[in-house]
């Protein structure tokens, strides 16, 4: 690789609807910040979404809503490639090949399948859900991605991707796959539920007071922040043994760009009434303009960006698939 060439970055996000502040701060914000330093490819992973049942019309809307949000948030199609996974057939084709490289022993260790299948029982879970990490490995290896920014929950999937790349390269005496590196965000980037600071903010939480949806209006946001749990101490301090307060200060800091130290100092001698009122305005001042930008992204723009993204990702994927099939002796 030439000295001045940017390294390839790949990341994906599922179009599963109802995005919240945790998704934004934990994933989207990072992507925006990284697109300048890397040759970035961002993928809306609809083929991953169907590992659990999806309503077709809802899935389609979620894919477009996510594209709209990513563009409104600052993914710049002049700098990055944005596309929908199922528009490039190389993902499922390579996933099949990697299915023959992965061993049952690799897969039986995967904790996310155990967690996700626990609800309905593994007998009723799809084989696709079991193979989810293999499709994720295919996403990454198809583009020679060197760096993969993900949340802490994806650490095991990145390890599997590295294992499959190395095993394939060794078996076929090739350097066909780049062994990628995960860029795992530190624990602090995990935004916790407003009603329960021991669990992450989640769209599948039982109470809507758990999360701030990116679609919430100003009054709903204010109400949710005012109701957010704190603890029995009246002061505003930042420490691990005060997870609820730590979480609120983290949100404040990430959205206002003020340091944690400055925020703590600002509220020295003040109570939660003042703090929460200001935090609510910080959140409103972030979300309302974002909603306005979302409303201004046209359907045409989405169509243009995604079709351009499909074309450029598709070209790279075709080249890689030809190379991989050749070393394996596949095809006519
Ligand atoms: P949910 O529990 O809301 O369904 P999820 O982890 O299934 O959350 P995904 O759509 O899979 O959500 O995740 C999209 C991205 O958002 C991932 O990179 C994930 O790590 C990140 N993310 C999700 N929830 C949080 C959170 N509370 N804090 C920080 N990042 C988060
Ligand atoms: N499994 C990831 C989403 C995802 C992904 C990827 C992330 C699918 N394919 C490739 C990085 C690279 C998640 O649930 N956050």
GROMACS .gro file of C-alpha atoms and ligand atoms in nm:
model
  378
    1UNK     CA    1   0.000   0.000   0.000
    2UNK     CA    2   0.137   0.344  -0.092
    3UNK     CA    3   0.245   0.561   0.199
    4UNK     CA    4  -0.026   0.821   0.143
    5UNK     CA    5  -0.312   0.580   0.077
    6UNK     CA    6  -0.577   0.575   0.349
    7UNK     CA    7  -0.649   0.247   0.525
    8UNK     CA    8  -0.977   0.071   0.450
    9UNK     CA    9  -1.240   0.087   0.725
   10UNK     CA   10  -1.564  -0.112   0.728
   11UNK     CA   11  -1.857  -0.104   0.967
   12UNK     CA   12  -2.221  -0.207   0.965
   13UNK     CA   13  -2.543  -0.121   1.142
   14UNK     CA   14  -2.871  -0.311   1.141
   15UNK     CA   15  -3.187  -0.140   1.012
   16UNK     CA   16  -3.398  -0.248   1.306
   17UNK     CA   17  -3.581   0.082   1.370
   18UNK     CA   18  -3.634   0.322   1.655
   19UNK     CA   19  -3.278   0.447   1.684
   20UNK     CA   20  -3.189   0.604   2.014
   21UNK     CA   21  -2.924   0.827   2.164
   22UNK     CA   22  -2.718   0.518   2.258
   23UNK     CA   23  -2.696   0.407   1.894
   24UNK     CA   24  -2.601   0.759   1.789
   25UNK     CA   25  -2.333   0.817   2.051
   26UNK     CA   26  -2.206   0.458   2.041
   27UNK     CA   27  -2.191   0.406   1.666
   28UNK     CA   28  -2.298   0.681   1.426
   29UNK     CA   29  -2.101   0.965   1.591
   30UNK     CA   30  -1.784   0.754   1.569
   31UNK     CA   31  -1.836   0.680   1.205
   32UNK     CA   32  -1.869   1.049   1.125
   33UNK     CA   33  -1.550   1.123   1.314
   34UNK     CA   34  -1.354   0.843   1.143
   35UNK     CA   35  -1.454   0.903   0.782
   36UNK     CA   36  -1.184   1.168   0.731
   37UNK     CA   37  -0.893   0.948   0.831
   38UNK     CA   38  -0.989   0.629   0.647
   39UNK     CA   39  -1.118   0.494   0.320
   40UNK     CA   40  -1.450   0.416   0.485
   41UNK     CA   41  -1.729   0.181   0.377
   42UNK     CA   42  -2.050   0.190   0.582
   43UNK     CA   43  -2.314  -0.076   0.532
   44UNK     CA   44  -2.679  -0.103   0.629
   45UNK     CA   45  -2.686  -0.474   0.711
   46UNK     CA   46  -3.037  -0.583   0.614
   47UNK     CA   47  -2.928  -0.946   0.561
   48UNK     CA   48  -2.827  -0.954   0.927
   49UNK     CA   49  -3.163  -0.807   1.027
   50UNK     CA   50  -3.353  -1.103   0.874
   51UNK     CA   51  -3.183  -1.352   1.108
   52UNK     CA   52  -3.490  -1.274   1.320
   53UNK     CA   53  -3.834  -1.236   1.156
   54UNK     CA   54  -3.899  -0.896   0.991
   55UNK     CA   55  -4.215  -0.749   0.840
   56UNK     CA   56  -4.118  -0.668   0.476
   57UNK     CA   57  -4.279  -0.322   0.463
   58UNK     CA   58  -4.134  -0.223   0.798
   59UNK     CA   59  -3.788  -0.349   0.702
   60UNK     CA   60  -3.795  -0.144   0.382
   61UNK     CA   61  -3.893   0.172   0.575
   62UNK     CA   62  -3.625   0.105   0.837
   63UNK     CA   63  -3.356   0.074   0.569
   64UNK     CA   64  -3.453   0.411   0.418
   65UNK     CA   65  -3.492   0.578   0.758
   66UNK     CA   66  -3.146   0.461   0.860
   67UNK     CA   67  -2.992   0.588   0.536
   68UNK     CA   68  -3.168   0.922   0.594
   69UNK     CA   69  -3.035   0.942   0.949
   70UNK     CA   70  -2.679   0.855   0.846
   71UNK     CA   71  -2.678   1.122   0.575
   72UNK     CA   72  -2.839   1.382   0.805
   73UNK     CA   73  -2.582   1.300   1.075
   74UNK     CA   74  -2.291   1.374   0.846
   75UNK     CA   75  -2.190   1.061   0.655
   76UNK     CA   76  -2.050   1.231   0.347
   77UNK     CA   77  -2.086   1.034   0.024
   78UNK     CA   78  -1.791   1.227  -0.119
   79UNK     CA   79  -1.569   1.079   0.150
   80UNK     CA   80  -1.731   0.742   0.228
   81UNK     CA   81  -1.923   0.464   0.060
   82UNK     CA   82  -2.272   0.395   0.197
   83UNK     CA   83  -2.477   0.103   0.069
   84UNK     CA   84  -2.726  -0.170   0.162
   85UNK     CA   85  -2.579  -0.515   0.222
   86UNK     CA   86  -2.827  -0.723   0.020
   87UNK     CA   87  -2.766  -0.503  -0.288
   88UNK     CA   88  -2.420  -0.659  -0.318
   89UNK     CA   89  -2.455  -1.035  -0.362
   90UNK     CA   90  -2.088  -1.099  -0.275
   91UNK     CA   91  -2.178  -1.083   0.097
   92UNK     CA   92  -2.395  -1.393   0.092
   93UNK     CA   93  -2.169  -1.568  -0.159
   94UNK     CA   94  -1.861  -1.518   0.059
   95UNK     CA   95  -2.059  -1.607   0.370
   96UNK     CA   96  -2.129  -1.948   0.216
   97UNK     CA   97  -1.762  -2.003   0.146
   98UNK     CA   98  -1.672  -1.901   0.502
   99UNK     CA   99  -1.937  -2.144   0.629
  100UNK     CA  100  -1.711  -2.416   0.495
  101UNK     CA  101  -1.409  -2.268   0.673
  102UNK     CA  102  -1.574  -2.208   1.011
  103UNK     CA  103  -1.593  -2.506   1.244
  104UNK     CA  104  -1.879  -2.603   1.470
  105UNK     CA  105  -1.633  -2.557   1.755
  106UNK     CA  106  -1.580  -2.191   1.658
  107UNK     CA  107  -1.951  -2.126   1.637
  108UNK     CA  108  -2.063  -2.302   1.952
  109UNK     CA  109  -1.856  -2.053   2.152
  110UNK     CA  110  -2.046  -1.749   2.023
  111UNK     CA  111  -2.218  -1.584   2.317
  112UNK     CA  112  -2.449  -1.357   2.116
  113UNK     CA  113  -2.630  -1.658   1.968
  114UNK     CA  114  -2.672  -1.801   2.316
  115UNK     CA  115  -2.815  -1.469   2.438
  116UNK     CA  116  -3.037  -1.404   2.138
  117UNK     CA  117  -3.169  -1.760   2.109
  118UNK     CA  118  -3.243  -1.788   2.480
  119UNK     CA  119  -3.581  -1.617   2.437
  120UNK     CA  120  -3.739  -1.867   2.195
  121UNK     CA  121  -3.501  -2.158   2.256
  122UNK     CA  122  -3.227  -2.255   2.011
  123UNK     CA  123  -3.451  -2.517   1.841
  124UNK     CA  124  -3.678  -2.236   1.722
  125UNK     CA  125  -3.399  -1.993   1.624
  126UNK     CA  126  -3.304  -1.966   1.258
  127UNK     CA  127  -2.985  -2.124   1.127
  128UNK     CA  128  -2.912  -1.773   0.997
  129UNK     CA  129  -2.901  -1.640   1.353
  130UNK     CA  130  -2.645  -1.909   1.435
  131UNK     CA  131  -2.442  -1.812   1.129
  132UNK     CA  132  -2.474  -1.436   1.189
  133UNK     CA  133  -2.103  -1.395   1.281
  134UNK     CA  134  -1.996  -1.568   0.956
  135UNK     CA  135  -2.194  -1.318   0.749
  136UNK     CA  136  -2.030  -1.041   0.949
  137UNK     CA  137  -1.687  -1.190   0.872
  138UNK     CA  138  -1.782  -1.194   0.503
  139UNK     CA  139  -1.880  -0.823   0.517
  140UNK     CA  140  -1.538  -0.735   0.650
  141UNK     CA  141  -1.315  -0.971   0.447
  142UNK     CA  142  -1.488  -0.888   0.117
  143UNK     CA  143  -1.339  -0.538   0.124
  144UNK     CA  144  -0.991  -0.601   0.264
  145UNK     CA  145  -1.094  -0.391   0.563
  146UNK     CA  146  -0.808  -0.324   0.798
  147UNK     CA  147  -0.999  -0.150   1.073
  148UNK     CA  148  -1.348  -0.229   1.202
  149UNK     CA  149  -1.502   0.010   1.457
  150UNK     CA  150  -1.758  -0.173   1.672
  151UNK     CA  151  -1.902  -0.184   2.021
  152UNK     CA  152  -1.764  -0.406   2.291
  153UNK     CA  153  -2.039  -0.665   2.226
  154UNK     CA  154  -1.886  -0.740   1.884
  155UNK     CA  155  -1.538  -0.832   2.012
  156UNK     CA  156  -1.595  -1.207   1.971
  157UNK     CA  157  -1.720  -1.163   1.615
  158UNK     CA  158  -1.404  -0.975   1.519
  159UNK     CA  159  -1.192  -1.253   1.671
  160UNK     CA  160  -1.381  -1.509   1.461
  161UNK     CA  161  -1.326  -1.295   1.149
  162UNK     CA  162  -0.952  -1.292   1.217
  163UNK     CA  163  -0.951  -1.670   1.273
  164UNK     CA  164  -1.136  -1.738   0.947
  165UNK     CA  165  -0.907  -1.504   0.749
  166UNK     CA  166  -0.592  -1.670   0.885
  167UNK     CA  167  -0.726  -2.023   0.841
  168UNK     CA  168  -0.832  -1.955   0.482
  169UNK     CA  169  -0.499  -1.793   0.395
  170UNK     CA  170  -0.309  -2.086   0.540
  171UNK     CA  171  -0.527  -2.356   0.384
  172UNK     CA  172  -0.501  -2.206   0.035
  173UNK     CA  173  -0.149  -2.069   0.074
  174UNK     CA  174  -0.263  -1.721  -0.014
  175UNK     CA  175  -0.271  -1.374   0.135
  176UNK     CA  176  -0.617  -1.327  -0.017
  177UNK     CA  177  -0.775  -1.198   0.302
  178UNK     CA  178  -0.650  -0.907   0.510
  179UNK     CA  179  -0.660  -0.999   0.880
  180UNK     CA  180  -0.861  -0.706   1.024
  181UNK     CA  181  -0.831  -0.524   1.354
  182UNK     CA  182  -1.127  -0.430   1.567
  183UNK     CA  183  -1.139  -0.073   1.694
  184UNK     CA  184  -1.332  -0.151   2.008
  185UNK     CA  185  -1.475   0.150   2.184
  186UNK     CA  186  -1.400   0.182   2.548
  187UNK     CA  187  -1.661   0.091   2.805
  188UNK     CA  188  -1.736   0.459   2.871
  189UNK     CA  189  -1.903   0.481   2.530
  190UNK     CA  190  -2.181   0.252   2.645
  191UNK     CA  191  -2.484   0.469   2.717
  192UNK     CA  192  -2.697   0.320   2.991
  193UNK     CA  193  -3.076   0.316   3.034
  194UNK     CA  194  -3.225   0.629   3.192
  195UNK     CA  195  -3.450   0.416   3.411
  196UNK     CA  196  -3.186   0.155   3.496
  197UNK     CA  197  -2.816   0.247   3.477
  198UNK     CA  198  -2.705  -0.116   3.512
  199UNK     CA  199  -2.828  -0.204   3.160
  200UNK     CA  200  -2.746  -0.040   2.828
  201UNK     CA  201  -2.993   0.198   2.667
  202UNK     CA  202  -3.194  -0.027   2.438
  203UNK     CA  203  -3.481   0.004   2.193
  204UNK     CA  204  -3.614  -0.327   2.320
  205UNK     CA  205  -3.639  -0.202   2.680
  206UNK     CA  206  -3.977  -0.254   2.840
  207UNK     CA  207  -4.025   0.113   2.932
  208UNK     CA  208  -3.997   0.410   2.695
  209UNK     CA  209  -3.839   0.596   2.986
  210UNK     CA  210  -3.529   0.380   2.925
  211UNK     CA  211  -3.422   0.563   2.609
  212UNK     CA  212  -3.433   0.888   2.417
  213UNK     CA  213  -3.539   0.804   2.062
  214UNK     CA  214  -3.392   1.022   1.791
  215UNK     CA  215  -3.752   1.086   1.688
  216UNK     CA  216  -3.866   1.213   2.032
  217UNK     CA  217  -4.010   1.567   2.048
  218UNK     CA  218  -3.878   1.837   2.283
  219UNK     CA  219  -4.144   1.785   2.551
  220UNK     CA  220  -4.097   1.409   2.558
  221UNK     CA  221  -3.720   1.455   2.587
  222UNK     CA  222  -3.760   1.699   2.879
  223UNK     CA  223  -4.000   1.462   3.054
  224UNK     CA  224  -3.770   1.161   3.010
  225UNK     CA  225  -3.464   1.348   3.140
  226UNK     CA  226  -3.651   1.487   3.441
  227UNK     CA  227  -3.768   1.133   3.524
  228UNK     CA  228  -3.422   0.975   3.479
  229UNK     CA  229  -3.313   0.789   3.792
  230UNK     CA  230  -3.023   0.927   3.995
  231UNK     CA  231  -2.928   0.813   4.346
  232UNK     CA  232  -2.965   0.925   4.704
  233UNK     CA  233  -2.671   1.168   4.702
  234UNK     CA  234  -2.768   1.528   4.621
  235UNK     CA  235  -2.440   1.636   4.456
  236UNK     CA  236  -2.325   1.604   4.096
  237UNK     CA  237  -2.004   1.400   4.088
  238UNK     CA  238  -1.859   1.158   3.835
  239UNK     CA  239  -1.758   0.814   3.960
  240UNK     CA  240  -1.805   0.444   3.887
  241UNK     CA  241  -2.005   0.385   4.202
  242UNK     CA  242  -2.263   0.641   4.086
  243UNK     CA  243  -2.357   0.482   3.749
  244UNK     CA  244  -2.680   0.678   3.694
  245UNK     CA  245  -2.515   1.017   3.748
  246UNK     CA  246  -2.206   0.911   3.553
  247UNK     CA  247  -2.429   0.818   3.258
  248UNK     CA  248  -2.611   1.154   3.259
  249UNK     CA  249  -2.283   1.346   3.279
  250UNK     CA  250  -2.144   1.133   2.992
  251UNK     CA  251  -2.443   1.220   2.772
  252UNK     CA  252  -2.410   1.588   2.868
  253UNK     CA  253  -2.039   1.586   2.786
  254UNK     CA  254  -2.065   1.401   2.452
  255UNK     CA  255  -2.344   1.627   2.323
  256UNK     CA  256  -2.218   1.960   2.455
  257UNK     CA  257  -1.847   1.889   2.390
  258UNK     CA  258  -1.777   2.018   2.745
  259UNK     CA  259  -1.534   1.805   2.944
  260UNK     CA  260  -1.660   1.596   3.234
  261UNK     CA  261  -1.443   1.805   3.469
  262UNK     CA  262  -1.597   2.132   3.347
  263UNK     CA  263  -1.948   1.995   3.389
  264UNK     CA  264  -1.882   1.874   3.743
  265UNK     CA  265  -1.734   2.214   3.829
  266UNK     CA  266  -2.029   2.397   3.670
  267UNK     CA  267  -2.275   2.213   3.899
  268UNK     CA  268  -2.069   2.236   4.214
  269UNK     CA  269  -2.311   2.347   4.486
  270UNK     CA  270  -2.614   2.296   4.258
  271UNK     CA  271  -2.872   2.017   4.262
  272UNK     CA  272  -3.026   1.773   4.015
  273UNK     CA  273  -3.310   2.012   3.934
  274UNK     CA  274  -3.070   2.258   3.768
  275UNK     CA  275  -2.852   1.986   3.618
  276UNK     CA  276  -3.139   1.794   3.459
  277UNK     CA  277  -3.306   2.108   3.325
  278UNK     CA  278  -2.983   2.204   3.147
  279UNK     CA  279  -2.915   1.848   3.029
  280UNK     CA  280  -3.264   1.832   2.877
  281UNK     CA  281  -3.187   2.150   2.678
  282UNK     CA  282  -2.850   2.009   2.566
  283UNK     CA  283  -3.029   1.699   2.433
  284UNK     CA  284  -3.309   1.903   2.272
  285UNK     CA  285  -3.053   2.136   2.110
  286UNK     CA  286  -2.886   1.831   1.956
  287UNK     CA  287  -3.193   1.632   1.850
  288UNK     CA  288  -3.419   1.905   1.708
  289UNK     CA  289  -3.168   2.028   1.447
  290UNK     CA  290  -3.091   1.664   1.362
  291UNK     CA  291  -3.462   1.601   1.304
  292UNK     CA  292  -3.474   1.907   1.080
  293UNK     CA  293  -3.180   1.779   0.877
  294UNK     CA  294  -3.342   1.435   0.856
  295UNK     CA  295  -3.660   1.593   0.716
  296UNK     CA  296  -3.453   1.771   0.452
  297UNK     CA  297  -3.284   1.461   0.308
  298UNK     CA  298  -3.484   1.385  -0.007
  299UNK     CA  299  -3.581   1.039  -0.132
  300UNK     CA  300  -3.388   1.117  -0.448
  301UNK     CA  301  -3.072   1.188  -0.251
  302UNK     CA  302  -3.103   0.857  -0.067
  303UNK     CA  303  -3.156   0.671  -0.393
  304UNK     CA  304  -2.858   0.840  -0.558
  305UNK     CA  305  -2.619   0.782  -0.267
  306UNK     CA  306  -2.717   0.418  -0.221
  307UNK     CA  307  -2.698   0.333  -0.589
  308UNK     CA  308  -2.358   0.500  -0.617
  309UNK     CA  309  -2.251   0.307  -0.303
  310UNK     CA  310  -2.377  -0.023  -0.444
  311UNK     CA  311  -2.185   0.033  -0.764
  312UNK     CA  312  -1.857   0.108  -0.595
  313UNK     CA  313  -1.887  -0.163  -0.325
  314UNK     CA  314  -2.009  -0.409  -0.591
  315UNK     CA  315  -1.704  -0.347  -0.805
  316UNK     CA  316  -1.464  -0.418  -0.517
  317UNK     CA  317  -1.666  -0.723  -0.409
  318UNK     CA  318  -1.664  -0.873  -0.762
  319UNK     CA  319  -1.287  -0.847  -0.784
  320UNK     CA  320  -1.239  -1.010  -0.442
  321UNK     CA  321  -1.486  -1.292  -0.516
  322UNK     CA  322  -1.314  -1.375  -0.844
  323UNK     CA  323  -0.979  -1.389  -0.666
  324UNK     CA  324  -1.109  -1.606  -0.380
  325UNK     CA  325  -1.298  -1.850  -0.604
  326UNK     CA  326  -0.991  -1.889  -0.822
  327UNK     CA  327  -0.761  -1.988  -0.535
  328UNK     CA  328  -1.024  -2.238  -0.419
  329UNK     CA  329  -1.070  -2.397  -0.762
  330UNK     CA  330  -1.437  -2.295  -0.776
  331UNK     CA  331  -1.636  -2.211  -1.090
  332UNK     CA  332  -1.595  -2.299  -1.456
  333LIG     P1  333  -3.086  -0.258   2.111
  333LIG     O1  334  -3.067  -0.327   2.243
  333LIG     O2  335  -3.131  -0.118   2.122
  333LIG     O3  336  -3.161  -0.341   2.011
  333LIG     P2  337  -2.855  -0.320   1.966
  333LIG     O4  338  -2.717  -0.337   2.023
  333LIG     O5  339  -2.928  -0.441   1.921
  333LIG     O6  340  -2.940  -0.234   2.063
  333LIG     P3  341  -2.789  -0.247   1.710
  333LIG     O7  342  -2.883  -0.190   1.608
  333LIG     O8  343  -2.740  -0.385   1.695
  333LIG     O9  344  -2.851  -0.220   1.850
  333LIG    O10  345  -2.664  -0.157   1.729
  333LIG     C1  346  -2.630  -0.051   1.650
  333LIG     C2  347  -2.506   0.009   1.706
  333LIG    O11  348  -2.536   0.086   1.824
  333LIG     C3  349  -2.401  -0.094   1.753
  333LIG    O12  350  -2.274  -0.049   1.711
  333LIG     C4  351  -2.413  -0.096   1.904
  333LIG    O13  352  -2.291  -0.129   1.967
  333LIG     C5  353  -2.453   0.049   1.931
  333LIG     N1  354  -2.531   0.061   2.055
  333LIG     C6  355  -2.651   0.006   2.081
  333LIG     N2  356  -2.695   0.041   2.204
  333LIG     C7  357  -2.597   0.121   2.257
  333LIG     C8  358  -2.580   0.189   2.381
  333LIG     N3  359  -2.673   0.185   2.475
  333LIG     N4  360  -2.468   0.261   2.400
  333LIG     C9  361  -2.372   0.269   2.306
  333LIG     N5  362  -2.382   0.207   2.186
  333LIG    C10  363  -2.492   0.133   2.161
  334LIG     N1  364  -2.309  -0.716   1.415
  334LIG     C1  365  -2.293  -0.572   1.413
  334LIG     C2  366  -2.335  -0.511   1.282
  334LIG     C3  367  -2.246  -0.555   1.171
  334LIG     C4  368  -2.109  -0.515   1.150
  334LIG     C5  369  -2.067  -0.582   1.031
  334LIG     C6  370  -2.024  -0.432   1.220
  334LIG     C7  371  -2.276  -0.641   1.070
  334LIG     N2  372  -2.172  -0.656   0.986
  334LIG     C8  373  -1.937  -0.567   0.985
  334LIG     C9  374  -1.893  -0.417   1.171
  334LIG    C10  375  -1.851  -0.485   1.054
  334LIG    C11  376  -2.377  -0.514   1.527
  334LIG     O1  377  -2.473  -0.572   1.566
  334LIG     N3  378  -2.340  -0.397   1.574
   0.00000   0.00000   0.00000
